[in-house]
Short mmCIF file of C-alpha atoms in Angstrom, two decimals:
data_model
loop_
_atom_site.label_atom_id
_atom_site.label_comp_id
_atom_site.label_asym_id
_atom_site.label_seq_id
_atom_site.Cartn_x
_atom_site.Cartn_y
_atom_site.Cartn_z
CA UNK R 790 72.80 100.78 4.62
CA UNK R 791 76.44 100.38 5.33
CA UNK R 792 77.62 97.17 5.26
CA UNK R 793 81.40 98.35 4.94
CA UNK R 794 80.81 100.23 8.01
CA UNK R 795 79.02 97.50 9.99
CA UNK R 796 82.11 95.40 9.31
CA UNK R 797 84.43 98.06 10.35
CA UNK R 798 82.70 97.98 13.60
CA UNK R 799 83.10 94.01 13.81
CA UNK R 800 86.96 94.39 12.69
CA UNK R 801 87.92 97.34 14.92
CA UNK R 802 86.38 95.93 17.99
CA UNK R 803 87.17 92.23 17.51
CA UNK R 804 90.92 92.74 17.66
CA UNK R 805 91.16 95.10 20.60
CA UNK R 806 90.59 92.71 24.22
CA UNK R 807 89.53 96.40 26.16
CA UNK R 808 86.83 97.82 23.33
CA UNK R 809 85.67 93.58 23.44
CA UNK R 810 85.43 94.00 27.22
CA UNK R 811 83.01 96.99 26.97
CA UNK R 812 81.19 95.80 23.99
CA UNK R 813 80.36 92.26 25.98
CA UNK R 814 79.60 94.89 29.15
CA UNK R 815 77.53 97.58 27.53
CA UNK R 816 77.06 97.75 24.15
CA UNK R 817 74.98 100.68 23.73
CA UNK R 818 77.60 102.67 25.31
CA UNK R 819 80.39 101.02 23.61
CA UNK R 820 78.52 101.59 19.91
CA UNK R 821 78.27 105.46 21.23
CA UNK R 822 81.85 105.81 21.75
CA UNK R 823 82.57 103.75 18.73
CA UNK R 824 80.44 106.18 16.06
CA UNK R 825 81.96 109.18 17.58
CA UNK R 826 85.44 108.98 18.22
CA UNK R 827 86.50 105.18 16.64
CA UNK R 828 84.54 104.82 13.25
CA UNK R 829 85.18 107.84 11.57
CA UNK R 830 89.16 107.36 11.69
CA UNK R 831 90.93 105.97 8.85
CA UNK R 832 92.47 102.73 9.30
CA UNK R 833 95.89 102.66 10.59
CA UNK R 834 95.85 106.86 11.04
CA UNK R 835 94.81 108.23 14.63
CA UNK R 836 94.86 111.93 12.76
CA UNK R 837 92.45 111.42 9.75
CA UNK R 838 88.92 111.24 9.45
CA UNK R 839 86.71 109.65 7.30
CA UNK R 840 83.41 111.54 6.74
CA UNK R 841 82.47 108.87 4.23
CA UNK R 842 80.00 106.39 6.19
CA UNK R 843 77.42 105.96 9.00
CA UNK R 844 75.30 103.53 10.51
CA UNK R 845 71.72 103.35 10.07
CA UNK R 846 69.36 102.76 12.57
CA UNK R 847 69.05 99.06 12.18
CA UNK R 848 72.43 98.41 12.41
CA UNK R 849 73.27 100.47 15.46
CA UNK R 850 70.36 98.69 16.92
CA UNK R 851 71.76 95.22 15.94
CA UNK R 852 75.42 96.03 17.18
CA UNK R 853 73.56 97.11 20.16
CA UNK R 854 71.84 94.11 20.81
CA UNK R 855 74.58 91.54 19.99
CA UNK R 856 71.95 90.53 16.89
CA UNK R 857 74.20 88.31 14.86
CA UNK R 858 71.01 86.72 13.16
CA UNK R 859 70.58 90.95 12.13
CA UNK R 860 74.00 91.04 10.93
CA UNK R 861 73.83 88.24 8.90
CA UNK R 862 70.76 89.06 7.43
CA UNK R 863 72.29 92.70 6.69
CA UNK R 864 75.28 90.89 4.59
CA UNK R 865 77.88 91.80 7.53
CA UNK R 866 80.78 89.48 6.86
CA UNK R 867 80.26 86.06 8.23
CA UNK R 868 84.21 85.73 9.58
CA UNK R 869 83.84 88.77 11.15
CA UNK R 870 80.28 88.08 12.41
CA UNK R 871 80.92 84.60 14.09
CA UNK R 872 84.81 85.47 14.98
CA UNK R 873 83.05 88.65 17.23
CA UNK R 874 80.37 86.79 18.64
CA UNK R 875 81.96 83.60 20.03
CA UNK R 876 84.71 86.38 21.02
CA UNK R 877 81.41 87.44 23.60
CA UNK R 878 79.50 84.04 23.86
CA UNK R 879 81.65 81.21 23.68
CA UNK R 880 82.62 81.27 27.24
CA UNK R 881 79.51 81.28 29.20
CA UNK R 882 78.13 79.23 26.87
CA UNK R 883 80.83 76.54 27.28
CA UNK R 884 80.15 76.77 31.15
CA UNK R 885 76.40 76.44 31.12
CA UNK R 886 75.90 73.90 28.09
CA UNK R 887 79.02 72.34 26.70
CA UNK R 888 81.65 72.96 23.78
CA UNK R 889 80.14 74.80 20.52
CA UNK R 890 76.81 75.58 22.33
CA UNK R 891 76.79 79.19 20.86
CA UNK R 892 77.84 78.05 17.74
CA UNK R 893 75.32 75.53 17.42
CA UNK R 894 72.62 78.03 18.72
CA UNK R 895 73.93 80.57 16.35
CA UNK R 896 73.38 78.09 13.45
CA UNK R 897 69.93 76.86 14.62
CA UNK R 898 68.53 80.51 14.48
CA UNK R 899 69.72 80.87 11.03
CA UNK R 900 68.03 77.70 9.68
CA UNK R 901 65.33 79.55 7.92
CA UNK R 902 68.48 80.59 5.09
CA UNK R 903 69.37 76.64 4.60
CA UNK R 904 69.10 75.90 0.49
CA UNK R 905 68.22 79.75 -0.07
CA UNK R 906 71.07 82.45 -1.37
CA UNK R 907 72.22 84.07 1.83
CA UNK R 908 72.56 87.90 1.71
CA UNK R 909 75.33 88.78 -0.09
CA UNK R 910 78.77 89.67 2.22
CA UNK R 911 80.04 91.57 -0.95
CA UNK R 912 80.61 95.52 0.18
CA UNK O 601 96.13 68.84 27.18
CA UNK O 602 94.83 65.81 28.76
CA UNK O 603 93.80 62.83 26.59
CA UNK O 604 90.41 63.33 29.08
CA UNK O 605 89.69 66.63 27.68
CA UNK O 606 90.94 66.25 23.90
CA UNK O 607 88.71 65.94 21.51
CA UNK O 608 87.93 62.06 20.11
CA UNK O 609 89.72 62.65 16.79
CA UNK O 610 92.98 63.36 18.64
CA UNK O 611 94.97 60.85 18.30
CA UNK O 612 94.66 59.96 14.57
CA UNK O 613 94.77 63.63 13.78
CA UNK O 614 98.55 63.75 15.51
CA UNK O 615 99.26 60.60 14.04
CA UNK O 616 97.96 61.99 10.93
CA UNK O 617 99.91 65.41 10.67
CA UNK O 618 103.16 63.77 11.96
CA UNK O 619 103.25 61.69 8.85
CA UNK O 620 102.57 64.39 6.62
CA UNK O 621 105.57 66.62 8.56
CA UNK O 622 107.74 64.05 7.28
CA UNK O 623 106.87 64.02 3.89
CA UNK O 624 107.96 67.78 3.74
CA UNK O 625 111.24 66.63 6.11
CA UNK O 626 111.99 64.06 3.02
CA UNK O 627 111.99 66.96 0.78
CA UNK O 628 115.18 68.85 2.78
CA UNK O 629 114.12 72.21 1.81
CA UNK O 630 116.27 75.42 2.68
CA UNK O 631 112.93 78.36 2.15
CA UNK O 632 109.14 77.59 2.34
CA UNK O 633 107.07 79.61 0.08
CA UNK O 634 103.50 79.83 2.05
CA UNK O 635 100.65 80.37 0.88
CA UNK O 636 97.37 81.34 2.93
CA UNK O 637 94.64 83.94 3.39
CA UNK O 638 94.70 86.61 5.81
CA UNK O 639 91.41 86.67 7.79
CA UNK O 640 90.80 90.23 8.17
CA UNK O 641 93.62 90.41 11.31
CA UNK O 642 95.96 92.91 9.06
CA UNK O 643 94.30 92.89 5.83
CA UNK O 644 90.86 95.27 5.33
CA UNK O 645 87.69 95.91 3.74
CA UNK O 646 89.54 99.87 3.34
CA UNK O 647 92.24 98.23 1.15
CA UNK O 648 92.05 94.55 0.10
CA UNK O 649 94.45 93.01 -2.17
CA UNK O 650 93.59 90.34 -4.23
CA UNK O 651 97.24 89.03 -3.97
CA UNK O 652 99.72 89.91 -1.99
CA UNK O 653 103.43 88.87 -1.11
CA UNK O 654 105.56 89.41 2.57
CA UNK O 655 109.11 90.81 1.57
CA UNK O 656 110.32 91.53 5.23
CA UNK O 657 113.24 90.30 7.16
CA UNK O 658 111.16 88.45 9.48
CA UNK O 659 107.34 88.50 10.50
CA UNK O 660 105.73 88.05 13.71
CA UNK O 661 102.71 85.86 14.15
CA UNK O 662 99.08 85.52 15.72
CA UNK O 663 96.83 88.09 16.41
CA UNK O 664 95.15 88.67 19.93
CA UNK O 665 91.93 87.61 18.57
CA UNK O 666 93.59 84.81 17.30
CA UNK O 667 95.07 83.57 20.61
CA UNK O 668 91.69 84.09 22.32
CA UNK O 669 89.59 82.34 19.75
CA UNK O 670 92.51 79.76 19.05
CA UNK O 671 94.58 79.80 21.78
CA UNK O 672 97.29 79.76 19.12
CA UNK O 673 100.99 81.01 20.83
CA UNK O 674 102.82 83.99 19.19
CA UNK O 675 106.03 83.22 16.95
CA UNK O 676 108.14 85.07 14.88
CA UNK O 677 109.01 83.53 11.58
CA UNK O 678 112.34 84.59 9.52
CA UNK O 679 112.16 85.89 6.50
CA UNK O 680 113.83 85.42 2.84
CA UNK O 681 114.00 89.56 1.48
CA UNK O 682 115.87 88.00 -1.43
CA UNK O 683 113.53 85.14 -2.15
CA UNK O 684 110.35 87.26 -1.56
CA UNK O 685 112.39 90.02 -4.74
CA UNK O 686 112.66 87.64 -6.93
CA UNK O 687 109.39 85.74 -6.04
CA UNK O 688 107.51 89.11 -6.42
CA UNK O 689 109.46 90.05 -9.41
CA UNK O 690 109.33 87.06 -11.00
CA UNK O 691 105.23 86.87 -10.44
CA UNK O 692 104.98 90.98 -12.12
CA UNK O 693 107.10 89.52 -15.07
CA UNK O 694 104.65 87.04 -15.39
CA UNK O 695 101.32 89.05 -15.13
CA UNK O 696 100.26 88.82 -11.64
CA UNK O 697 100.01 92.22 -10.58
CA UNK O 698 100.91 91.75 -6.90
CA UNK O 699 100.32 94.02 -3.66
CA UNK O 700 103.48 93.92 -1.31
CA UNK O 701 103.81 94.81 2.37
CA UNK O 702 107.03 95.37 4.55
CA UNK O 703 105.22 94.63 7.68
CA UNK O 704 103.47 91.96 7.68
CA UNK O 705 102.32 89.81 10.54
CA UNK O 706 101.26 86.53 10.02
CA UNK O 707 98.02 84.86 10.82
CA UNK O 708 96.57 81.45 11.41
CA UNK O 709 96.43 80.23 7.35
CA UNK O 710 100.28 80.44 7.14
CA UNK O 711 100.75 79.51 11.60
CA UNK O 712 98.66 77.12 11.71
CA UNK O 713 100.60 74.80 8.87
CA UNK O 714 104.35 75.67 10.78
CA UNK O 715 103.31 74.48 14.17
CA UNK O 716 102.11 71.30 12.58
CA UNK O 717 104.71 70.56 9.51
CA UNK O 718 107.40 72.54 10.39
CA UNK O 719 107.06 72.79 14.08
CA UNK O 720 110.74 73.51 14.74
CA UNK O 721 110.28 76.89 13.03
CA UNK O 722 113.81 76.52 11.37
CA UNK O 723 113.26 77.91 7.99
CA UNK O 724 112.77 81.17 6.20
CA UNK O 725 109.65 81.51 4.79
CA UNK O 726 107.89 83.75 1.72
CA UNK O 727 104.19 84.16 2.60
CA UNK O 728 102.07 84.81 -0.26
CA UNK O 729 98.35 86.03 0.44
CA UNK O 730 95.58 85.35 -1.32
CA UNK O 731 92.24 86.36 -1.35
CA UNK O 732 89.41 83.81 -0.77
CA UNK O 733 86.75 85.59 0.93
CA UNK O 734 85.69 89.18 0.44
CA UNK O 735 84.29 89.05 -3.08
CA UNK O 736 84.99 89.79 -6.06
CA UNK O 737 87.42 87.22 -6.20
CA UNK O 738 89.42 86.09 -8.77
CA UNK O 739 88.40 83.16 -10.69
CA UNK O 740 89.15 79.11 -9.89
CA UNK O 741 91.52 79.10 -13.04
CA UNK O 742 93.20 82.76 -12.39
CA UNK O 743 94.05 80.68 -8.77
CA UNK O 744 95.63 77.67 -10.98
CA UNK O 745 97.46 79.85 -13.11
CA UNK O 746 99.10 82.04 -10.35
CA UNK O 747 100.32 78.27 -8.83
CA UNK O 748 101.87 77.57 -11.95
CA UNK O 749 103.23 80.80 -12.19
CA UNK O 750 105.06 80.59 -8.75
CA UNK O 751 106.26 77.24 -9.35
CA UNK O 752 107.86 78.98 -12.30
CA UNK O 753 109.29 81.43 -9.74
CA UNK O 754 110.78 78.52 -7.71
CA UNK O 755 112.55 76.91 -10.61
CA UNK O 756 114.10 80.39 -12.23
CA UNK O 757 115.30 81.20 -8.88
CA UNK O 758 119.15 81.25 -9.64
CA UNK O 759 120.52 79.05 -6.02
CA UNK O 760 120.84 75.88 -5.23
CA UNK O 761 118.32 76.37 -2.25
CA UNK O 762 115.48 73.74 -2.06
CA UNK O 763 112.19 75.38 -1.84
CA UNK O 764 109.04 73.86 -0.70
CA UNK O 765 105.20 75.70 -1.17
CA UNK O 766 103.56 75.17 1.59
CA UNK O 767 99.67 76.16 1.29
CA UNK O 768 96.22 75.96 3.05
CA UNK O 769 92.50 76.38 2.53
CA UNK O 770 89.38 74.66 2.82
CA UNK O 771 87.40 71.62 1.45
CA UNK O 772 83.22 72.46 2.12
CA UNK O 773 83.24 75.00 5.08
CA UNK O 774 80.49 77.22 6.86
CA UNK O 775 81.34 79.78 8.97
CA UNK O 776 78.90 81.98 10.54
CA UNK O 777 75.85 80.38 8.90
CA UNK O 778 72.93 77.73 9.60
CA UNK O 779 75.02 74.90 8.28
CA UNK O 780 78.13 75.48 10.21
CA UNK O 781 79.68 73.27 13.25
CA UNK O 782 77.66 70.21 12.18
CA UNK O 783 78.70 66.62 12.57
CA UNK O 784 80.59 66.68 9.32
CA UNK O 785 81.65 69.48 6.72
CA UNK O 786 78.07 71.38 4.73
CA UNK O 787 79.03 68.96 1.68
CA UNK O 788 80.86 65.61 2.30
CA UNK O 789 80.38 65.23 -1.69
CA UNK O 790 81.70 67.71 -2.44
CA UNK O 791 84.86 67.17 -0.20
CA UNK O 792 85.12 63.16 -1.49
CA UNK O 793 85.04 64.44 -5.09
CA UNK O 794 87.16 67.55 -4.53
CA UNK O 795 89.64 65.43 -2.62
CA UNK O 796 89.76 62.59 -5.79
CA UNK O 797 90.59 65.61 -8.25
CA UNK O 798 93.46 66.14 -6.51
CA UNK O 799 94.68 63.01 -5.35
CA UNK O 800 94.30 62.15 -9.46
CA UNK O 801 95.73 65.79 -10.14
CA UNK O 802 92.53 66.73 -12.70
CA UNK O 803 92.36 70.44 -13.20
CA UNK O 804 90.48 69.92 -16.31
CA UNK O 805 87.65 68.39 -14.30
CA UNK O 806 88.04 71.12 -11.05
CA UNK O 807 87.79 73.65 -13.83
CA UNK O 808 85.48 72.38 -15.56
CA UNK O 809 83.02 71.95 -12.00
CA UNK O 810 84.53 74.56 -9.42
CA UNK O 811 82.69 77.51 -9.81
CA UNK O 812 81.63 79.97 -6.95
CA UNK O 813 78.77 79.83 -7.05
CA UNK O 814 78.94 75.82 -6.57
CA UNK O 815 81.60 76.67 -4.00
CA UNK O 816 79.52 79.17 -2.20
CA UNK O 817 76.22 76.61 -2.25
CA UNK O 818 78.72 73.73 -0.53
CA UNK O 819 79.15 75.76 1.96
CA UNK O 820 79.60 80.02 2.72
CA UNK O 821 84.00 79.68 2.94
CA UNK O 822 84.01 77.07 0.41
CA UNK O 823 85.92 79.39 -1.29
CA UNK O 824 89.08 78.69 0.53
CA UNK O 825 89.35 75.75 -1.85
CA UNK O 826 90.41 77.78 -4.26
CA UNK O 827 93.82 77.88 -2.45
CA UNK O 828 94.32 74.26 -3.08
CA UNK O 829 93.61 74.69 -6.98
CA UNK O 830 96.60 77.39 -6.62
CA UNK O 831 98.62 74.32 -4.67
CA UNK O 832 97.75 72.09 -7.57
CA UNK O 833 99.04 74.60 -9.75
CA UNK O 834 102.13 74.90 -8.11
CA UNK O 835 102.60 71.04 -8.66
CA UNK O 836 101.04 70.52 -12.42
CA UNK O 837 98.28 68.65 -13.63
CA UNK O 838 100.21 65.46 -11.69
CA UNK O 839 98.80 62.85 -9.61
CA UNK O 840 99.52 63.62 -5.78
CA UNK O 841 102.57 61.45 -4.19
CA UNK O 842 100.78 61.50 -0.71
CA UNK O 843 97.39 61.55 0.18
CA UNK O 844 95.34 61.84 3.25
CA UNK O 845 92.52 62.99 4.88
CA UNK O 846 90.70 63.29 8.41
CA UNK O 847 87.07 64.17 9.06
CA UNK O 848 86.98 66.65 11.92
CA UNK O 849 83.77 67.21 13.33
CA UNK O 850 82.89 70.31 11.35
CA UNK O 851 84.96 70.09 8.15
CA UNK O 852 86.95 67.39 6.46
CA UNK O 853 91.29 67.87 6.54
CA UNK O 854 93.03 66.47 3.29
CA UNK O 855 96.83 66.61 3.23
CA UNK O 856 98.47 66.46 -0.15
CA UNK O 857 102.19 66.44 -1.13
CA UNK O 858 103.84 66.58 -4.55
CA UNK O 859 107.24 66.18 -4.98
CA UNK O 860 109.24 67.80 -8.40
CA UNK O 861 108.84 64.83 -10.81
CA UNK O 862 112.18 64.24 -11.28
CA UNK O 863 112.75 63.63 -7.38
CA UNK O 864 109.67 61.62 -6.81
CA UNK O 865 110.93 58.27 -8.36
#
């Protein structure tokens, strides 16, 4: 598991408005492009890899499927995991049901952790 | 925005911050020493200060994620290079082993409190980062200590500049969790109590309680609270000359000020 990596997916994407158009549009394409050619650079340094980190296979699959209840689970960071996901939802969600629908949604699927230690967001 | 489409708290909330803009305004200051948390817009997992201080000429504001999200405008805020020396000097002499950055843009913590105290954007400002949400962090009393420790910045400074600290964090907050956006904040309690020890100035009894892991179970960004025990550090273990608070549908606002004692009278 890679939570530090997970998180550099959420960070790296969230702050650029043309890799959060093709995430919302195709994610499975968008991770793809992401693990080869946007991961694996350091920070700040178009040059430089990083051969350091990968994703596993459950959390390609949850970037892939938009599975913030995943995330969470995993211990991705919950800024970064609510910040991306409204960045995606919030809109159509405002249209079809009203202000703070996805974040109310979001919430309700996570009521089984209420009282219990969530997963740890330390990396 | 139209009244139609605000949201029902509007009103008292700009009534609300107005009057606590002018309790800075009565304080004339000259610099504004800010403190506030960057939310992982510049700041990283790959290389995450605990503490950190801006010592550039001037530092732009808001992130694009931040606009979308916030729909909070871009500014550009001057800064104090001599100020932000001493300040970071001052805070090495005195322990606080401080990360530093030349370029530093600004996000919503240290924004957010301009547009609504400071709106004019007149002053120069020293923003001072803290940590208060990827853990380890440091401890409620290390927070405390580093207030006092800037306050003792502030007074050394050799001008006759008045400087204000300006600084923001939470009460009970959940972000990204099963208890966030309710009707109220995860732990009104906690928020009623936490807002008492302030108003009363008792960091014996926030030390003594404040833990994180009772931050943490009030709610998962709790933590941000720890950047008011820093504020209460930069004032002393003194009651609060103005106090306030709003409930907000999804956490509770308190607004504190505390003027040097030998000003308040």
């Amino acid at each position: 598991m890679s939570k530090y990596y997970v998180n550099k997916f959420l960070y790296t994407v969230d702050r650029d408005p043309e890799l959060m158009k093709r995430y919302a549009e195709d994610p499975r394409n968008l991770v793809a492009t992401w693990e080869q050619s946007i991961g694996p650079r350091l920070i700040g340094n178009d040059v430089e890899e990083s051969t350091v980190v990968a994703l596993t296979d459950h959390e390609r699959e949850a970037l892939i499927n938009h599975d913030y209840v995943a995330l969470f689970e995993m211990g991705a960071h919950f800024f970064l995991n609510l910040t991306m996901y409204i960045g995606i939802f919030d809109e159509p969600y405002i249209q079809k049901s009203g202000p703070l629908s996805f974040q109310r949604e979001f919430a309700a699927k996570l009521q089984h952790w209420k009282g219990r230690d969530y997963p740890t967001v330390e990396v | 925005m139209p009244p139609k489409q605000q949201m029902p708290q509007a009103p008292e909330w700009k009534r609300k911050v107005e009057a606590y803009r002018e309790t800075l305004a009565a304080a004339k200051p000259d610099i504004l020493v800010m403190v506030g948390s960057d939310h992982f817009h510049q700041i990283f997992l790959d290389n995450c200060p605990q503490f950190l201080i801006g010592k550039a000429p001037r530092y732009d504001a808001t992130f694009y994620n931040e606009e979308r999200e916030f729909g909070i405008p871009k500014y550009v805020l001057e800064g104090d290079e001599d100020m932000s020396r001493f300040m970071h000097q001052s805070l090495m002499d005195q322990s606080f082993d401080f990360a530093f950055s030349n370029e530093l843009k600004i996000d919503h913590s240290i924004i957010c409190p301009i547009i609504t105290v400071r709106p004019q954007n007149d002053l120069p400002v020293v923003p001072i980062y803290t940590n208060i949400f990827a853990p380890p962090l440091h401890s409620p009393k290390r927070f405390y200590e580093l207030g006092r420790a800037i306050r003792k910045a502030i007074e050394d400074y050799p001008s006759d500049k008045r400087v204000a600290a300006i600084g923001t964090g939470h009460l009970s907050l959940e972000l990204g969790g099963p208890r966030q956006f309710m009707e109220t904040g995860p732990d009104p309690v906690f928020d009623r109590q936490a807002i008492e020890w302030l108003r009363t100035g008792d960091v014996d009894a926030i030390l003594a309680n404040v833990t994180h892991k009772s931050m943490v179970e009030s709610g998962n960004a709790t933590q941000g609270f720890l950047n008011f025990i820093l504020m209460l550090g930069v004032a002393g273990p003194e009651g609060a000359d103005y106090v306030d608070n709003l409930d907000l549908f999804h956490t509770m606002e308190a607004y504190f000020t505390w003027y040097p004692k030998e000003q308040a009278a």
